Amino acid sequence: MITITVNGKEIQIDKPMTVLEAAKKAGIKIPTLCHHELLESYGGCRLCVVEVERMPKLQNACTLLAADGMVIRTESEVISKVRSEMLELLLINHPLDCAYCDKAGECELQDLVNKYGPTVGRYKEEKRKVPESHTDPIFARHMGRCVVCTRCVRMCDTVQGASAISMIERGGRTRMEPFSSTSFNCEYCGNCLTVCPVGAILSRLYIHSYRPWQVDKEIKTICPYCGVGCSLFVQVRDNSIKRVIPKIGQGLNNGLLCSRGRFGYEFIESQERLKSPLVKEKGKFKQSTWNEAFHFVAGRLMEIRELHGGKAIAGIASPRCTNEDNYVFQKFMRMACRTNNIDSISRIGFAAAQKYIEDLLGQGVTSNIIDGLKNSDAILVIGGDPTAVNPILGLAIRAAARNGANVIVVGNAKGLVPIIRDKTLRIIHPVFREADVLELLLTNIFKTQDVRAEKPAIDKRIKELSEKPVKMDIKEMEKLVKILLGSNSISIVAGMELVQRVDGHRSLFAIAALTYLLEARLFLLSEKPNEQGLIDMGCLPDMLPGGRPINVGDFKHKFEAAWKESIPQDKGITLMEMIGAIRNKDIKALYIMGENPVFNLPNGHYIREALESLDFLVVQDIFLTETAELADVVLPALGWAEKDGTYTNLERRVQLLKRAIDSSSGIEDWKIISEISSIMGYEMDYSSAEKIMEEIAKVSPLYRDLTYKEIGAGDCLWPYHGEPLRGELNEVPVAVDITQDYKADFYLAIEKPLFHSGTLSRRASALRKICPEPTLKISPQHAGKLKLKEGDRVNISTAQGTISVPVSIDASITDNRVLLSNNFENKGVFNLLNFSLDKVTKAPGIEGCEVKIERK
Amino acid sequence: MFNETVLKEIDEIKGRYPDFRSALLPALYVAQREFGWLSHEAMSYVARTLNLPEAMVRGTASFYSMFKHKEAGRHLIQLCTNVSCMILGAERLVDFLRTKYGMEPDNTTQDGRFSLVIMECIGACGTAPAMLVNTDFYDNLTEGKIEEILDKYK
């Protein structure tokens, strides 16, 4: 225990820390400028100087480690004088243009000068002039205002790991610049904005549009983009979102954000938002009143239910909707529509993976605390780029790498390649054969690490696999096995590319078995904000809320008692099976909440044909999407910042979503559904989202006793007061092994970019400015072979169709795959891809799609 | 991009240090020698060759005034105008270069023959005024002597 005295107050600390940190712990504030909580101490500005008894000179509190017996004063005449002079030096060049600087009112320099600063400066020379830069799509730079604290550069280097900016030149000319002086061309996380103490780096999204003190309200909510669920503070003026910021100490992102979260909010105020319910008459949409629309939908659904039974109806839920929306949705499908045909887009990734792995290892095994990644010794990343899919989780991996962890990247995780550099491993494998790599790794680990004999089914399958090992030559395998066996704390980060294979379940088994053998922590990347919640709410054909299997009588009866109605007998079918059933005319009506399957499922043409053949299609959304255009009725819902509710993130953390702005056009998803359900004869009369959570907390064993008050206080991870289920499989489900060699010139595959997510992001103008159009990513070698240069336009054709896009050369691609994203209207990769189902997980296998590339 | 011999040279430089970052300054000198100055493209090559972030390469390169960041003439004249040189008439020499050869500080002559840089002290105070032409050192300068020297650089 170390005891120091600060301003006469004794402070006891139990671990090494700086005087600044110790003082802060005791509530004593020492002024700082270059220091920032998220960054390492720097000791550049000299504003945190303190007097330490028996030390001859003033000391920097931010770099001085507290030692036992130190007696420190943080304020004195001498200290004030020094601080005043330090500020006077900074003001030699700082322009004092506070009258029109966006930062005024929340400027750290302004506050410091107000407290300590000189009233008159003694330096009469002209201030330096650095031209403003407004050439970047997002950031404006006023480098005349820069005080060279280097916070932005340190943030970009050591926390974000992007290293996109640096201090250039020296002396009085020093300033921050990105490599190309005009554009940042970076990850656009905007974390440099957060740390800039003055108005040197500004966001062009809100420049000169308001003052910090003119914000009407600030609402804490959750990001609408990915499954990490970062906390955001939405600042509103005149019912319009002015700015989205993170805060230190708030939420699991602790002051950090990514480009989508920080700059992607503009979709909510898009002009394209749906304004009123639309009902199709003779092929044309006509505006209708809510009441008419409700009765029309209820009437048609009842007709189909009476005529063909509930099994002719299906519902697609949404991982962008809240837990409350999804809970009400599945209850409506089961109780009012009398069907278990409920699934979601998560079937093509997260839901399929989670179900398979939880069946083997038990509930909750895929959910671990993101922050814990930082403490791993070894991290195995496969099946996707965490820094693009779940950027804040990606930062935890980068942090672990800086702490000395071995990061092993299998395949193409672009955002991690610069981090691993020559220190650890990158494994390149034949295209689409992740399952073979994983099985090979598993059998190699099994050679030295015996089974744990806790899960007989898994043990048996591992033994089976090791009897006929995969034939594949991976030269780094020995090193990889050595790293994993030599590490105490292992994390496995699995992306959803693994699931989207015909033999996806093989990869999933290997992942589960490795988790089990190595006692690793498993993280599944989740693209949408509420994929976990959607599963928890029972939006699966075979699961009730709380992940309770529908075929277990006890669970079924409990829900029947709570819902006062029987659960339909017919087995439900999964998403891709639904499409098939629609084409076979077995399903006649489809109810879609907040999803765009025509765009977001492979072989869009095939999906479109299916939906066009439906007798009745209802789409509830905030935009007239490709799918909504096919609907008989379109019901405008409320978007992310307009409603209350909860999201459950990939760590199974339940978090509150709060209304920040009012919308005049839409209604909450759960309310629309409740109205229709009541008309159909199954009464639902929830008065608020909170009331729905009260019901969930009663019926779901995983959310037992959870209240909004507790969720709002933070750190609500399920199982709350309930119990998770253990994995109880007697036999590991496997399908016939299909291992194909892919030998064509080029294969088309899906790119998951950092700046876009699809329907929402393409309507966020800032994200459009950063990344305005899709490009075909190709490796430098193959671009050279085809004589393609950056920006050349090409036609890419598959059996499904042709799209014309510019080429972008990407050195992180090392094989004969070419990548295209699925984000832009009419240019989605899914339109060009075909699929065949993984027989076990029922996820679409999207592999081996040959593609022709022709210069246009 | 660098040719094979240069890449080999940089590889050799890399081998001298525990990490690539330490090889940055010598690698930048090689780049400057090869391309005449450090364009963005040249810095980008260096970054790729050493596996370092581009911004960091530029930050480092721009800190040192002996790296050239503008396309330069065939010969670089660096003339000192610090205290000793100034007292002994360096500023007159700048005027001489301006009128006789059409040189402007930080600019290149129209014929691309000379670039002029006013540099800080080169430690030749005892024999001021002094200058460097490329890497050759000259001191005790006078107008006549400068004329004689520059005749050697075509």
mmCIF file of N, CA and C in Angstrom, chain A residues 405-497:
data_model
loop_
_atom_site.group_PDB
_atom_site.id
_atom_site.type_symbol
_atom_site.label_atom_id
_atom_site.label_comp_id
_atom_site.label_asym_id
_atom_site.label_seq_id
_atom_site.Cartn_x
_atom_site.Cartn_y
_atom_site.Cartn_z
ATOM 1 N N ALA A 405 -0.131 -10.266 -27.374
ATOM 2 C CA ALA A 405 -0.837 -11.504 -27.711
ATOM 3 C C ALA A 405 -0.466 -11.955 -29.121
ATOM 4 N N ASN A 406 -0.491 -13.249 -29.349
ATOM 5 C CA ASN A 406 -0.341 -13.787 -30.688
ATOM 6 C C ASN A 406 -1.688 -13.713 -31.375
ATOM 7 N N VAL A 407 -1.762 -12.977 -32.464
ATOM 8 C CA VAL A 407 -3.008 -12.941 -33.216
ATOM 9 C C VAL A 407 -2.811 -13.769 -34.481
ATOM 10 N N ILE A 408 -3.629 -14.800 -34.613
ATOM 11 C CA ILE A 408 -3.503 -15.669 -35.781
ATOM 12 C C ILE A 408 -4.706 -15.401 -36.679
ATOM 13 N N VAL A 409 -4.437 -14.945 -37.882
ATOM 14 C CA VAL A 409 -5.528 -14.652 -38.802
ATOM 15 C C VAL A 409 -5.567 -15.716 -39.890
ATOM 16 N N VAL A 410 -6.685 -16.424 -39.943
ATOM 17 C CA VAL A 410 -6.863 -17.394 -41.013
ATOM 18 C C VAL A 410 -7.701 -16.728 -42.087
ATOM 19 N N GLY A 411 -7.148 -16.611 -43.286
ATOM 20 C CA GLY A 411 -7.880 -15.971 -44.364
ATOM 21 C C GLY A 411 -7.620 -14.475 -44.410
ATOM 22 N N ASN A 412 -8.675 -13.749 -44.699
ATOM 23 C CA ASN A 412 -8.489 -12.378 -45.109
ATOM 24 C C ASN A 412 -9.149 -11.389 -44.156
ATOM 25 N N ALA A 413 -8.513 -11.083 -43.033
ATOM 26 C CA ALA A 413 -9.038 -10.055 -42.142
ATOM 27 C C ALA A 413 -8.179 -8.820 -42.331
ATOM 28 N N LYS A 414 -8.592 -8.011 -43.301
ATOM 29 C CA LYS A 414 -7.799 -6.896 -43.774
ATOM 30 C C LYS A 414 -7.332 -5.969 -42.645
ATOM 31 N N GLY A 415 -8.250 -5.658 -41.729
ATOM 32 C CA GLY A 415 -7.941 -4.695 -40.675
ATOM 33 C C GLY A 415 -6.948 -5.213 -39.648
ATOM 34 N N LEU A 416 -6.662 -6.507 -39.682
ATOM 35 C CA LEU A 416 -5.702 -7.045 -38.716
ATOM 36 C C LEU A 416 -4.343 -7.301 -39.344
ATOM 37 N N VAL A 417 -4.303 -7.303 -40.670
ATOM 38 C CA VAL A 417 -3.044 -7.641 -41.341
ATOM 39 C C VAL A 417 -1.914 -6.681 -40.952
ATOM 40 N N PRO A 418 -2.154 -5.346 -40.948
ATOM 41 C CA PRO A 418 -1.055 -4.469 -40.571
ATOM 42 C C PRO A 418 -0.632 -4.646 -39.119
ATOM 43 N N ILE A 419 -1.556 -5.097 -38.275
ATOM 44 C CA ILE A 419 -1.251 -5.225 -36.856
ATOM 45 C C ILE A 419 -0.352 -6.423 -36.602
ATOM 46 N N ILE A 420 -0.683 -7.553 -37.276
ATOM 47 C CA ILE A 420 0.121 -8.737 -36.984
ATOM 48 C C ILE A 420 1.504 -8.618 -37.604
ATOM 49 N N ARG A 421 1.598 -7.794 -38.697
ATOM 50 C CA ARG A 421 2.891 -7.571 -39.348
ATOM 51 C C ARG A 421 3.722 -8.842 -39.364
ATOM 52 N N ASP A 422 4.977 -8.732 -38.962
ATOM 53 C CA ASP A 422 5.800 -9.945 -39.013
ATOM 54 C C ASP A 422 5.839 -10.663 -37.672
ATOM 55 N N LYS A 423 5.040 -10.173 -36.719
ATOM 56 C CA LYS A 423 5.136 -10.745 -35.377
ATOM 57 C C LYS A 423 4.467 -12.101 -35.269
ATOM 58 N N THR A 424 3.214 -12.200 -35.711
ATOM 59 C CA THR A 424 2.553 -13.493 -35.544
ATOM 60 C C THR A 424 2.135 -14.071 -36.877
ATOM 61 N N LEU A 425 1.029 -14.779 -36.894
ATOM 62 C CA LEU A 425 0.759 -15.646 -38.036
ATOM 63 C C LEU A 425 -0.398 -15.207 -38.911
ATOM 64 N N ARG A 426 -0.213 -15.390 -40.183
ATOM 65 C CA ARG A 426 -1.353 -15.293 -41.077
ATOM 66 C C ARG A 426 -1.380 -16.557 -41.915
ATOM 67 N N ILE A 427 -2.534 -17.207 -41.932
ATOM 68 C CA ILE A 427 -2.631 -18.480 -42.660
ATOM 69 C C ILE A 427 -3.514 -18.302 -43.887
ATOM 70 N N ILE A 428 -2.905 -18.562 -45.028
ATOM 71 C CA ILE A 428 -3.634 -18.464 -46.279
ATOM 72 C C ILE A 428 -4.004 -19.889 -46.684
ATOM 73 N N HIS A 429 -5.246 -20.106 -47.058
ATOM 74 C CA HIS A 429 -5.677 -21.469 -47.383
ATOM 75 C C HIS A 429 -6.408 -21.463 -48.713
ATOM 76 N N PRO A 430 -6.581 -22.635 -49.317
ATOM 77 C CA PRO A 430 -7.348 -22.692 -50.566
ATOM 78 C C PRO A 430 -8.740 -22.096 -50.356
ATOM 79 N N VAL A 431 -9.258 -21.438 -51.374
ATOM 80 C CA VAL A 431 -10.518 -20.709 -51.202
ATOM 81 C C VAL A 431 -11.662 -21.601 -50.725
ATOM 82 N N PHE A 432 -12.484 -21.060 -49.879
ATOM 83 C CA PHE A 432 -13.712 -21.679 -49.350
ATOM 84 C C PHE A 432 -13.458 -22.946 -48.530
ATOM 85 N N ARG A 433 -12.221 -23.170 -48.111
ATOM 86 C CA ARG A 433 -11.980 -24.427 -47.393
ATOM 87 C C ARG A 433 -11.599 -24.200 -45.942
ATOM 88 N N GLU A 434 -12.291 -23.260 -45.302
ATOM 89 C CA GLU A 434 -12.036 -22.992 -43.889
ATOM 90 C C GLU A 434 -12.268 -24.234 -43.032
ATOM 91 N N ALA A 435 -13.302 -25.007 -43.420
ATOM 92 C CA ALA A 435 -13.645 -26.187 -42.607
ATOM 93 C C ALA A 435 -12.471 -27.162 -42.542
ATOM 94 N N ASP A 436 -11.792 -27.336 -43.669
ATOM 95 C CA ASP A 436 -10.638 -28.248 -43.685
ATOM 96 C C ASP A 436 -9.519 -27.729 -42.781
ATOM 97 N N VAL A 437 -9.265 -26.422 -42.855
ATOM 98 C CA VAL A 437 -8.217 -25.850 -42.006
ATOM 99 C C VAL A 437 -8.551 -26.093 -40.535
ATOM 100 N N LEU A 438 -9.812 -25.836 -40.191
ATOM 101 C CA LEU A 438 -10.204 -25.970 -38.791
ATOM 102 C C LEU A 438 -10.163 -27.427 -38.323
ATOM 103 N N GLU A 439 -10.613 -28.340 -39.173
ATOM 104 C CA GLU A 439 -10.563 -29.753 -38.773
ATOM 105 C C GLU A 439 -9.124 -30.237 -38.635
ATOM 106 N N LEU A 440 -8.285 -29.747 -39.551
ATOM 107 C CA LEU A 440 -6.871 -30.100 -39.474
ATOM 108 C C LEU A 440 -6.263 -29.586 -38.161
ATOM 109 N N LEU A 441 -6.600 -28.363 -37.826
ATOM 110 C CA LEU A 441 -6.113 -27.783 -36.571
ATOM 111 C C LEU A 441 -6.629 -28.592 -35.389
ATOM 112 N N LEU A 442 -7.915 -28.923 -35.452
ATOM 113 C CA LEU A 442 -8.529 -29.671 -34.352
ATOM 114 C C LEU A 442 -7.840 -31.019 -34.142
ATOM 115 N N THR A 443 -7.628 -31.733 -35.239
ATOM 116 C CA THR A 443 -7.019 -33.060 -35.079
ATOM 117 C C THR A 443 -5.565 -32.948 -34.614
ATOM 118 N N ASN A 444 -4.891 -31.885 -35.043
ATOM 119 C CA ASN A 444 -3.517 -31.671 -34.578
ATOM 120 C C ASN A 444 -3.458 -31.337 -33.089
ATOM 121 N N ILE A 445 -4.411 -30.530 -32.650
ATOM 122 C CA ILE A 445 -4.473 -30.198 -31.227
ATOM 123 C C ILE A 445 -4.785 -31.470 -30.433
ATOM 124 N N PHE A 446 -5.696 -32.276 -30.994
ATOM 125 C CA PHE A 446 -6.150 -33.481 -30.305
ATOM 126 C C PHE A 446 -5.016 -34.484 -30.105
ATOM 127 N N LYS A 447 -4.034 -34.462 -31.032
ATOM 128 C CA LYS A 447 -2.886 -35.356 -30.906
ATOM 129 C C LYS A 447 -2.169 -35.166 -29.575
ATOM 130 N N THR A 448 -2.069 -33.899 -29.144
ATOM 131 C CA THR A 448 -1.320 -33.646 -27.917
ATOM 132 C C THR A 448 -2.239 -33.359 -26.723
ATOM 133 N N GLN A 449 -3.436 -32.909 -27.021
ATOM 134 C CA GLN A 449 -4.335 -32.534 -25.933
ATOM 135 C C GLN A 449 -5.491 -33.523 -25.944
ATOM 136 N N ASP A 450 -5.591 -34.361 -24.935
ATOM 137 C CA ASP A 450 -6.634 -35.379 -24.943
ATOM 138 C C ASP A 450 -8.005 -34.743 -24.702
ATOM 139 N N VAL A 451 -9.059 -35.511 -24.987
ATOM 140 C CA VAL A 451 -10.408 -34.999 -24.779
ATOM 141 C C VAL A 451 -10.661 -34.756 -23.296
ATOM 142 N N ARG A 452 -11.680 -33.962 -23.025
ATOM 143 C CA ARG A 452 -11.963 -33.636 -21.630
ATOM 144 C C ARG A 452 -12.973 -34.587 -21.004
ATOM 145 N N ALA A 453 -13.557 -35.439 -21.847
ATOM 146 C CA ALA A 453 -14.490 -36.442 -21.342
ATOM 147 C C ALA A 453 -15.663 -35.854 -20.571
ATOM 148 N N GLU A 454 -16.089 -34.686 -20.982
ATOM 149 C CA GLU A 454 -17.282 -34.107 -20.367
ATOM 150 C C GLU A 454 -18.469 -34.194 -21.311
ATOM 151 N N LYS A 455 -18.155 -34.179 -22.584
ATOM 152 C CA LYS A 455 -19.216 -34.196 -23.592
ATOM 153 C C LYS A 455 -18.982 -35.382 -24.507
ATOM 154 N N PRO A 456 -19.572 -36.512 -24.209
ATOM 155 C CA PRO A 456 -19.285 -37.737 -24.963
ATOM 156 C C PRO A 456 -19.516 -37.574 -26.462
ATOM 157 N N ALA A 457 -20.567 -36.841 -26.845
ATOM 158 C CA ALA A 457 -20.863 -36.722 -28.273
ATOM 159 C C ALA A 457 -19.729 -36.000 -29.000
ATOM 160 N N ILE A 458 -19.211 -34.955 -28.359
ATOM 161 C CA ILE A 458 -18.123 -34.197 -28.984
ATOM 162 C C ILE A 458 -16.846 -35.043 -29.012
ATOM 163 N N ASP A 459 -16.560 -35.681 -27.878
ATOM 164 C CA ASP A 459 -15.364 -36.528 -27.818
ATOM 165 C C ASP A 459 -15.379 -37.572 -28.940
ATOM 166 N N LYS A 460 -16.550 -38.173 -29.122
ATOM 167 C CA LYS A 460 -16.680 -39.225 -30.124
ATOM 168 C C LYS A 460 -16.407 -38.670 -31.529
ATOM 169 N N ARG A 461 -16.976 -37.518 -31.785
ATOM 170 C CA ARG A 461 -16.821 -36.935 -33.124
ATOM 171 C C ARG A 461 -15.358 -36.519 -33.372
ATOM 172 N N ILE A 462 -14.705 -35.988 -32.341
ATOM 173 C CA ILE A 462 -13.296 -35.603 -32.519
ATOM 174 C C ILE A 462 -12.476 -36.840 -32.876
ATOM 175 N N LYS A 463 -12.767 -37.935 -32.160
ATOM 176 C CA LYS A 463 -12.032 -39.173 -32.437
ATOM 177 C C LYS A 463 -12.275 -39.642 -33.863
ATOM 178 N N GLU A 464 -13.542 -39.577 -34.279
ATOM 179 C CA GLU A 464 -13.871 -39.962 -35.663
ATOM 180 C C GLU A 464 -13.062 -39.139 -36.663
ATOM 181 N N LEU A 465 -13.030 -37.818 -36.409
ATOM 182 C CA LEU A 465 -12.329 -36.932 -37.345
ATOM 183 C C LEU A 465 -10.845 -37.255 -37.399
ATOM 184 N N SER A 466 -10.266 -37.576 -36.230
ATOM 185 C CA SER A 466 -8.814 -37.778 -36.222
ATOM 186 C C SER A 466 -8.441 -39.114 -36.858
ATOM 187 N N GLU A 467 -9.441 -39.985 -37.054
ATOM 188 C CA GLU A 467 -9.137 -41.243 -37.727
ATOM 189 C C GLU A 467 -8.911 -41.055 -39.224
ATOM 190 N N LYS A 468 -9.575 -40.101 -39.799
ATOM 191 C CA LYS A 468 -9.316 -39.813 -41.232
ATOM 192 C C LYS A 468 -9.065 -38.314 -41.412
ATOM 193 N N PRO A 469 -7.844 -37.924 -41.074
ATOM 194 C CA PRO A 469 -7.536 -36.498 -41.068
ATOM 195 C C PRO A 469 -7.600 -35.887 -42.467
ATOM 196 N N VAL A 470 -7.903 -34.615 -42.486
ATOM 197 C CA VAL A 470 -7.994 -33.859 -43.732
ATOM 198 C C VAL A 470 -6.626 -33.811 -44.405
ATOM 199 N N LYS A 471 -6.635 -33.968 -45.724
ATOM 200 C CA LYS A 471 -5.362 -33.830 -46.431
ATOM 201 C C LYS A 471 -5.237 -32.401 -46.947
ATOM 202 N N MET A 472 -4.401 -31.661 -46.325
ATOM 203 C CA MET A 472 -4.209 -30.282 -46.736
ATOM 204 C C MET A 472 -2.853 -29.844 -46.211
ATOM 205 N N ASP A 473 -2.147 -29.096 -47.038
ATOM 206 C CA ASP A 473 -0.808 -28.707 -46.628
ATOM 207 C C ASP A 473 -0.809 -27.261 -46.153
ATOM 208 N N ILE A 474 -0.765 -27.089 -44.837
ATOM 209 C CA ILE A 474 -0.685 -25.737 -44.280
ATOM 210 C C ILE A 474 0.642 -25.662 -43.545
ATOM 211 N N LYS A 475 1.580 -24.915 -44.112
ATOM 212 C CA LYS A 475 2.944 -25.016 -43.554
ATOM 213 C C LYS A 475 3.066 -24.350 -42.178
ATOM 214 N N GLU A 476 2.135 -23.451 -41.861
ATOM 215 C CA GLU A 476 2.220 -22.793 -40.552
ATOM 216 C C GLU A 476 1.548 -23.608 -39.448
ATOM 217 N N MET A 477 0.969 -24.776 -39.825
ATOM 218 C CA MET A 477 0.153 -25.506 -38.856
ATOM 219 C C MET A 477 0.902 -25.856 -37.571
ATOM 220 N N GLU A 478 2.141 -26.298 -37.754
ATOM 221 C CA GLU A 478 2.903 -26.714 -36.573
ATOM 222 C C GLU A 478 3.085 -25.542 -35.602
ATOM 223 N N LYS A 479 3.418 -24.374 -36.198
ATOM 224 C CA LYS A 479 3.631 -23.189 -35.380
ATOM 225 C C LYS A 479 2.330 -22.775 -34.679
ATOM 226 N N LEU A 480 1.232 -22.875 -35.431
ATOM 227 C CA LEU A 480 -0.062 -22.498 -34.874
ATOM 228 C C LEU A 480 -0.426 -23.378 -33.682
ATOM 229 N N VAL A 481 -0.242 -24.688 -33.850
ATOM 230 C CA VAL A 481 -0.553 -25.615 -32.759
ATOM 231 C C VAL A 481 0.303 -25.291 -31.541
ATOM 232 N N LYS A 482 1.571 -24.971 -31.795
ATOM 233 C CA LYS A 482 2.482 -24.652 -30.701
ATOM 234 C C LYS A 482 2.020 -23.393 -29.946
ATOM 235 N N ILE A 483 1.630 -22.394 -30.718
ATOM 236 C CA ILE A 483 1.160 -21.155 -30.083
ATOM 237 C C ILE A 483 -0.061 -21.435 -29.215
ATOM 238 N N LEU A 484 -1.025 -22.164 -29.786
ATOM 239 C CA LEU A 484 -2.268 -22.392 -29.048
ATOM 240 C C LEU A 484 -2.024 -23.230 -27.796
ATOM 241 N N LEU A 485 -1.210 -24.271 -27.928
ATOM 242 C CA LEU A 485 -0.980 -25.129 -26.763
ATOM 243 C C LEU A 485 -0.126 -24.426 -25.710
ATOM 244 N N GLY A 486 0.631 -23.425 -26.149
ATOM 245 C CA GLY A 486 1.476 -22.711 -25.195
ATOM 246 C C GLY A 486 0.795 -21.509 -24.557
ATOM 247 N N SER A 487 -0.478 -21.293 -24.868
ATOM 248 C CA SER A 487 -1.153 -20.111 -24.329
ATOM 249 C C SER A 487 -2.139 -20.487 -23.229
ATOM 250 N N ASN A 488 -2.226 -19.613 -22.252
ATOM 251 C CA ASN A 488 -3.150 -19.873 -21.139
ATOM 252 C C ASN A 488 -4.542 -19.364 -21.422
ATOM 253 N N SER A 489 -4.589 -18.211 -22.084
ATOM 254 C CA SER A 489 -5.883 -17.585 -22.279
ATOM 255 C C SER A 489 -6.099 -17.407 -23.779
ATOM 256 N N ILE A 490 -6.966 -18.243 -24.336
ATOM 257 C CA ILE A 490 -7.151 -18.255 -25.782
ATOM 258 C C ILE A 490 -8.547 -17.734 -26.131
ATOM 259 N N SER A 491 -8.616 -16.894 -27.121
ATOM 260 C CA SER A 491 -9.919 -16.469 -27.634
ATOM 261 C C SER A 491 -10.030 -16.893 -29.083
ATOM 262 N N ILE A 492 -11.241 -17.293 -29.460
ATOM 263 C CA ILE A 492 -11.510 -17.625 -30.863
ATOM 264 C C ILE A 492 -12.567 -16.652 -31.360
ATOM 265 N N VAL A 493 -12.247 -15.963 -32.439
ATOM 266 C CA VAL A 493 -13.197 -15.011 -33.010
ATOM 267 C C VAL A 493 -13.623 -15.556 -34.368
ATOM 268 N N ALA A 494 -14.903 -15.913 -34.463
ATOM 269 C CA ALA A 494 -15.372 -16.572 -35.677
ATOM 270 C C ALA A 494 -16.329 -15.670 -36.437
ATOM 271 N N GLY A 495 -16.006 -15.449 -37.700
ATOM 272 C CA GLY A 495 -16.873 -14.638 -38.546
ATOM 273 C C GLY A 495 -17.873 -15.512 -39.281
ATOM 274 N N MET A 496 -18.886 -14.870 -39.848
ATOM 275 C CA MET A 496 -19.996 -15.634 -40.403
ATOM 276 C C MET A 496 -19.751 -16.192 -41.791
ATOM 277 N N GLU A 497 -18.575 -15.889 -42.375
ATOM 278 C CA GLU A 497 -18.239 -16.565 -43.634
ATOM 279 C C GLU A 497 -18.199 -18.072 -43.416
#
